[in-house]
Every structure is written in C-alpha cells, then in structure tokens.
C-alpha cells in the first residue's frame, strides 16, 4: 500500500491529471516502488526504455555523455517529476542517464503496462500526448538558450530554474536546497569551470549570492531575473 503522502505526490503529476479516483487507483495498483541508493541509477543512456517512473522522494540528476566524451547535465528532478516517460511511451532508448544524488524512491510502471492502461483510458492517453509536446517544447527552448544567450545569462537562468524546483527560504535569502558544484553548474550551462567560478565570484562580490563548495544562496533574486531575461534597469 502506497503511503498517503507519496500517493498525493503522484496524483499531482501531469500524466494523471483529470483521472477519476477509481481510474487513479488502477494506475497505482499497476505500479511498484523502486528504491535506489545514492550514486545508483534508474537507467543509463542508450538502454532500452522498458520503465517509466515518478519520483516520490529524493533527487535525481539527468545527464548525457556527448560523442566526444563530455558530460552534460540536462536537469535535476525531485518529488513529483517523471523519469523516462516520453522515451518509454515512444519505445525509444533512454537518451540520458538518471542517477540518484541521494537515496530515492520512485513508483515505476513497465512500458507495456502503461500503454495498456492508456489503451483503456482516453484521458490518460491524452495526458501522455500532451507531455510529449511539452517536453519537445522544453527541449527546443534549451537548445535556443545555448545557441543565443551569453554565458552569464545561461548561468542565471540555470540558478533560477533550480530555485523554482528546490528553493527554500533561509535567513540570508533563498537557498537552492540541493548539493551542486561549480563543475556541475558548468555542465548544465554549456560552459567551463573557469567561467562559472568567475561569474559566481563576481555575483558574490556584488552581494547577489552567497556560495560555498556545493551550496548557493540567492540574496538578490531580482537582479538575476533582470539578467536572465535581459530586462531593462540593469547597468
């Protein structure tokens, strides 16, 4: 039996929006919980996409190794976010690896089980189609960001995305409540460690952020928003 708090996390996931209680019960019964330790993987890049998951506890890093051997961090996901959904529904290999950066729990469904559920439930199938479109749009936005924005803008946008996902109010400002190194931030933004270190040091001197080895606190989020969106009002 799935705990009530975890059931609530899954119920809010967009794939299950609009389902009647009995329909949602059928979905839950068809899945099972998968616990993964820190440093372990839900799946690896290139593997057949046999499973799809919704995280109910912990955080996961999604990364990709390029053809020349460089690691790119695509995103960090936490409770209420899905892993491998689009690839599993389209029967394509996982393009990313999903690594637990802390002990994690996720409810997972085998691909054929979820497809059978969708065959019997039009709302579930429509939600799946919508998710495919949304993920495509998000991917296009990230490509455009990498191609057209300055490095400083990209780093600001990455921090603001992390704040929306993992931000927590503390005395000094808003803590990004996830351990992330400067090297990992560089891998998220298509740049190098030197550039990220230079940018964060500049922002720290300006009083915008406070950073330690793997923690960042935003003290002046509005300045980063102005920079990220290239808004007027900044020198």
Short mmCIF file of C-alpha atoms in Angstrom, two decimals:
data_model
loop_
_atom_site.label_atom_id
_atom_site.label_comp_id
_atom_site.label_asym_id
_atom_site.label_seq_id
_atom_site.Cartn_x
_atom_site.Cartn_y
_atom_site.Cartn_z
CA UNK A 1 0.00 0.00 0.00
CA UNK A 2 1.46 3.34 -1.06
CA UNK A 3 1.74 5.90 1.81
CA UNK A 4 -0.76 8.75 1.58
CA UNK A 5 1.91 11.42 1.12
CA UNK A 6 3.53 9.56 -1.78
CA UNK A 7 0.14 8.90 -3.33
CA UNK A 8 -0.53 12.64 -3.18
CA UNK A 9 2.78 13.39 -4.95
CA UNK A 10 1.89 11.03 -7.79
CA UNK A 11 -1.67 12.36 -8.07
CA UNK A 12 -0.30 15.83 -8.85
CA UNK A 13 1.86 14.56 -11.72
CA UNK A 14 0.58 15.86 -15.07
CA UNK A 15 0.28 12.39 -16.62
CA UNK A 16 -2.54 11.61 -14.17
CA UNK A 17 -4.47 14.88 -14.30
CA UNK A 18 -8.23 14.55 -14.67
CA UNK A 19 -8.43 10.87 -13.71
CA UNK A 20 -11.32 9.69 -11.58
CA UNK A 21 -10.40 8.22 -8.20
CA UNK A 22 -11.09 4.67 -9.37
CA UNK A 23 -9.01 5.20 -12.52
CA UNK A 24 -6.12 6.59 -10.49
CA UNK A 25 -6.38 3.58 -8.15
CA UNK A 26 -5.97 1.29 -11.14
CA UNK A 27 -2.82 3.16 -12.17
CA UNK A 28 -1.33 2.95 -8.68
CA UNK A 29 -2.05 -0.77 -8.37
CA UNK A 30 -0.27 -1.39 -11.69
CA UNK A 31 2.98 0.23 -10.48
CA UNK A 32 5.52 -0.63 -7.80
CA UNK A 33 8.02 1.29 -5.71
CA UNK A 34 11.70 1.25 -6.68
CA UNK A 35 14.23 2.39 -4.06
CA UNK A 36 17.64 3.48 -5.34
CA UNK A 37 20.68 4.42 -3.24
CA UNK A 38 22.86 7.47 -3.70
CA UNK A 39 25.09 7.06 -6.74
CA UNK A 40 22.89 4.33 -8.23
CA UNK A 41 20.87 4.68 -11.44
CA UNK A 42 17.27 4.27 -12.51
CA UNK A 43 18.53 3.84 -16.07
CA UNK A 44 21.56 4.52 -18.26
CA UNK A 45 21.89 6.39 -21.53
CA UNK A 46 21.35 4.09 -24.52
CA UNK A 47 19.43 1.38 -22.65
CA UNK A 48 16.06 0.18 -23.91
CA UNK A 49 13.32 2.25 -22.26
CA UNK A 50 11.36 -0.50 -20.56
CA UNK A 51 10.29 1.56 -17.50
CA UNK A 52 8.86 4.96 -16.64
CA UNK A 53 8.89 6.47 -13.15
CA UNK A 54 7.53 9.25 -10.96
CA UNK A 55 9.85 10.32 -8.14
CA UNK A 56 8.25 10.37 -4.70
CA UNK A 57 11.34 11.01 -2.54
CA UNK A 58 14.90 12.21 -3.16
CA UNK A 59 16.61 13.93 -6.09
CA UNK A 60 17.88 12.61 -9.42
CA UNK A 61 20.46 14.01 -11.84
CA UNK A 62 19.78 13.60 -15.55
CA UNK A 63 22.95 13.64 -17.62
CA UNK A 64 24.17 12.79 -21.09
CA UNK A 65 27.60 11.89 -22.43
CA UNK A 66 28.28 13.50 -25.81
CA UNK A 67 30.01 11.85 -28.76
CA UNK A 68 33.35 13.39 -27.71
CA UNK A 69 33.02 12.07 -24.15
CA UNK A 70 31.91 15.23 -22.34
CA UNK A 71 29.20 15.03 -19.70
CA UNK A 72 26.26 17.41 -19.98
CA UNK A 73 23.84 17.79 -17.07
CA UNK A 74 20.38 18.28 -18.53
CA UNK A 75 18.39 18.73 -15.32
CA UNK A 76 17.84 17.79 -11.71
CA UNK A 77 14.48 16.27 -10.79
CA UNK A 78 12.78 15.87 -7.43
CA UNK A 79 9.49 14.56 -5.98
CA UNK A 80 6.57 14.84 -8.36
CA UNK A 81 8.66 14.77 -11.54
CA UNK A 82 8.83 11.96 -14.09
CA UNK A 83 11.73 9.93 -15.44
CA UNK A 84 11.81 8.26 -18.85
CA UNK A 85 8.15 8.98 -19.59
CA UNK A 86 8.41 10.26 -23.17
CA UNK A 87 11.04 7.75 -24.30
CA UNK A 88 9.18 4.79 -22.83
CA UNK A 89 5.89 5.83 -24.43
CA UNK A 90 7.64 6.16 -27.80
CA UNK A 91 9.69 2.98 -27.38
CA UNK A 92 12.98 4.83 -27.91
CA UNK A 93 16.24 4.20 -25.99
CA UNK A 94 16.86 6.42 -22.99
CA UNK A 95 18.87 9.44 -24.25
CA UNK A 96 20.02 10.23 -20.70
CA UNK A 97 21.20 8.57 -17.52
CA UNK A 98 19.19 9.08 -14.32
CA UNK A 99 21.43 8.98 -11.23
CA UNK A 100 20.20 9.32 -7.65
CA UNK A 101 22.23 12.04 -5.91
CA UNK A 102 20.67 10.99 -2.60
CA UNK A 103 18.58 7.98 -1.54
CA UNK A 104 15.49 7.99 -3.77
CA UNK A 105 12.14 6.30 -4.13
CA UNK A 106 10.03 6.29 -7.28
CA UNK A 107 6.92 4.50 -8.41
CA UNK A 108 7.52 2.79 -11.75
CA UNK A 109 5.48 1.11 -14.43
CA UNK A 110 6.62 -1.21 -17.17
CA UNK A 111 6.12 0.32 -20.60
CA UNK A 112 3.64 -2.31 -21.79
CA UNK A 113 1.60 -1.92 -18.60
CA UNK A 114 1.28 1.87 -19.02
CA UNK A 115 0.42 1.51 -22.71
CA UNK A 116 -2.33 -0.94 -21.80
CA UNK A 117 -3.67 1.49 -19.21
CA UNK A 118 -3.68 4.23 -21.86
CA UNK A 119 -5.48 1.96 -24.31
CA UNK A 120 -8.30 1.64 -21.77
CA UNK A 121 -8.33 5.28 -20.61
CA UNK A 122 -8.62 8.15 -23.10
CA UNK A 123 -7.74 10.83 -20.54
CA UNK A 124 -4.51 9.06 -19.62
CA UNK A 125 -3.61 8.72 -23.31
CA UNK A 126 -4.32 12.43 -23.98
CA UNK A 127 -2.18 13.40 -21.00
CA UNK A 128 0.65 11.31 -22.41
CA UNK A 129 0.38 13.02 -25.80
CA UNK A 130 0.41 16.43 -24.11
CA UNK A 131 3.54 15.52 -22.16
CA UNK A 132 5.36 14.58 -25.37
CA UNK A 133 4.57 18.01 -26.81
CA UNK A 134 5.59 19.83 -23.63
CA UNK A 135 8.93 18.01 -23.42
CA UNK A 136 9.65 18.80 -27.07
CA UNK A 137 8.95 22.48 -26.41
CA UNK A 138 11.21 22.49 -23.35
CA UNK A 139 14.00 20.86 -25.34
CA UNK A 140 13.68 23.46 -28.10
CA UNK A 141 13.88 26.26 -25.53
CA UNK A 142 17.07 24.83 -24.02
CA UNK A 143 18.68 24.50 -27.47
CA UNK A 144 17.77 28.11 -28.24
CA UNK A 145 19.16 29.21 -24.87
CA UNK A 146 22.52 27.52 -25.53
CA UNK A 147 22.72 28.90 -29.06
CA UNK A 148 21.75 32.52 -28.46
CA UNK A 149 22.39 33.59 -24.86
CA UNK A 150 25.53 34.83 -23.19
CA UNK A 151 27.15 32.53 -20.63
CA UNK A 152 26.19 34.85 -17.76
CA UNK A 153 22.54 34.73 -18.83
CA UNK A 154 22.60 30.94 -19.05
CA UNK A 155 24.06 30.60 -15.55
CA UNK A 156 21.44 33.00 -14.15
CA UNK A 157 18.65 31.02 -15.85
CA UNK A 158 20.01 27.74 -14.50
CA UNK A 159 20.06 29.08 -10.93
CA UNK A 160 16.52 30.40 -11.26
CA UNK A 161 15.29 27.02 -12.56
CA UNK A 162 16.89 25.34 -9.56
CA UNK A 163 15.27 27.88 -7.23
CA UNK A 164 11.84 27.09 -8.68
CA UNK A 165 12.44 23.39 -8.10
CA UNK A 166 14.41 23.33 -4.86
CA UNK A 167 14.34 26.85 -3.40
CA UNK A 168 13.91 27.22 0.36
CA UNK A 169 13.71 30.46 2.30
CA UNK A 170 16.53 30.98 4.83
CA UNK A 171 17.71 34.00 6.84
CA UNK A 172 20.17 35.12 4.15
CA UNK A 173 17.82 34.73 1.20
CA UNK A 174 16.71 31.72 -0.88
CA UNK A 175 18.78 28.55 -0.59
CA UNK A 176 18.99 26.20 -3.56
CA UNK A 177 18.45 23.14 -1.40
CA UNK A 178 20.45 20.71 -3.50
CA UNK A 179 24.16 19.98 -3.49
CA UNK A 180 25.61 21.27 -6.76
CA UNK A 181 29.24 22.01 -7.54
CA UNK A 182 30.55 24.71 -9.86
CA UNK A 183 31.68 21.98 -12.26
CA UNK A 184 28.13 20.60 -12.35
CA UNK A 185 26.72 24.09 -12.93
CA UNK A 186 29.14 24.42 -15.85
CA UNK A 187 27.89 21.12 -17.26
CA UNK A 188 24.32 22.44 -17.01
CA UNK A 189 25.06 25.62 -18.93
CA UNK A 190 27.38 24.54 -21.73
CA UNK A 191 30.46 26.30 -20.41
CA UNK A 192 33.52 25.53 -18.29
CA UNK A 193 34.52 25.65 -14.63
CA UNK A 194 36.59 28.82 -15.10
CA UNK A 195 33.65 30.81 -16.48
CA UNK A 196 31.24 29.63 -13.79
CA UNK A 197 33.73 30.38 -11.00
CA UNK A 198 34.40 33.84 -12.43
CA UNK A 199 30.68 34.63 -12.74
CA UNK A 200 29.75 33.38 -9.26
CA UNK A 201 32.66 35.26 -7.69
CA UNK A 202 31.51 38.45 -9.44
CA UNK A 203 27.95 37.99 -8.20
CA UNK A 204 29.16 37.24 -4.70
CA UNK A 205 31.20 40.44 -4.63
CA UNK A 206 28.11 42.33 -5.80
CA UNK A 207 26.08 40.86 -2.93
CA UNK A 208 23.72 38.91 -5.19
CA UNK A 209 24.59 35.44 -3.89
CA UNK A 210 26.46 33.57 -1.18
CA UNK A 211 28.17 30.39 -2.33
CA UNK A 212 30.10 27.58 -0.67
CA UNK A 213 31.58 24.44 -2.18
CA UNK A 214 28.23 22.88 -3.10
CA UNK A 215 25.59 25.34 -1.85
CA UNK A 216 24.27 28.59 -3.29
CA UNK A 217 22.03 31.16 -1.60
CA UNK A 218 20.38 33.87 -3.69
CA UNK A 219 20.29 37.17 -1.80
CA UNK A 220 19.06 39.36 -4.67
CA UNK A 221 16.98 37.12 -6.93
CA UNK A 222 15.53 40.11 -8.77
CA UNK A 223 18.98 41.01 -10.12
CA UNK A 224 19.35 37.52 -11.56
CA UNK A 225 15.86 37.72 -13.10
CA UNK A 226 16.78 41.02 -14.81
CA UNK A 227 19.98 39.46 -16.12
CA UNK A 228 18.39 36.15 -17.17
CA UNK A 229 15.57 37.82 -19.07
CA UNK A 230 17.76 40.68 -20.40
CA UNK A 231 15.33 43.22 -18.93
CA UNK A 232 15.96 46.98 -18.75
CA UNK A 233 17.01 48.51 -15.46
CA UNK A 234 20.43 46.96 -15.04
CA UNK A 235 23.75 48.74 -15.61
#
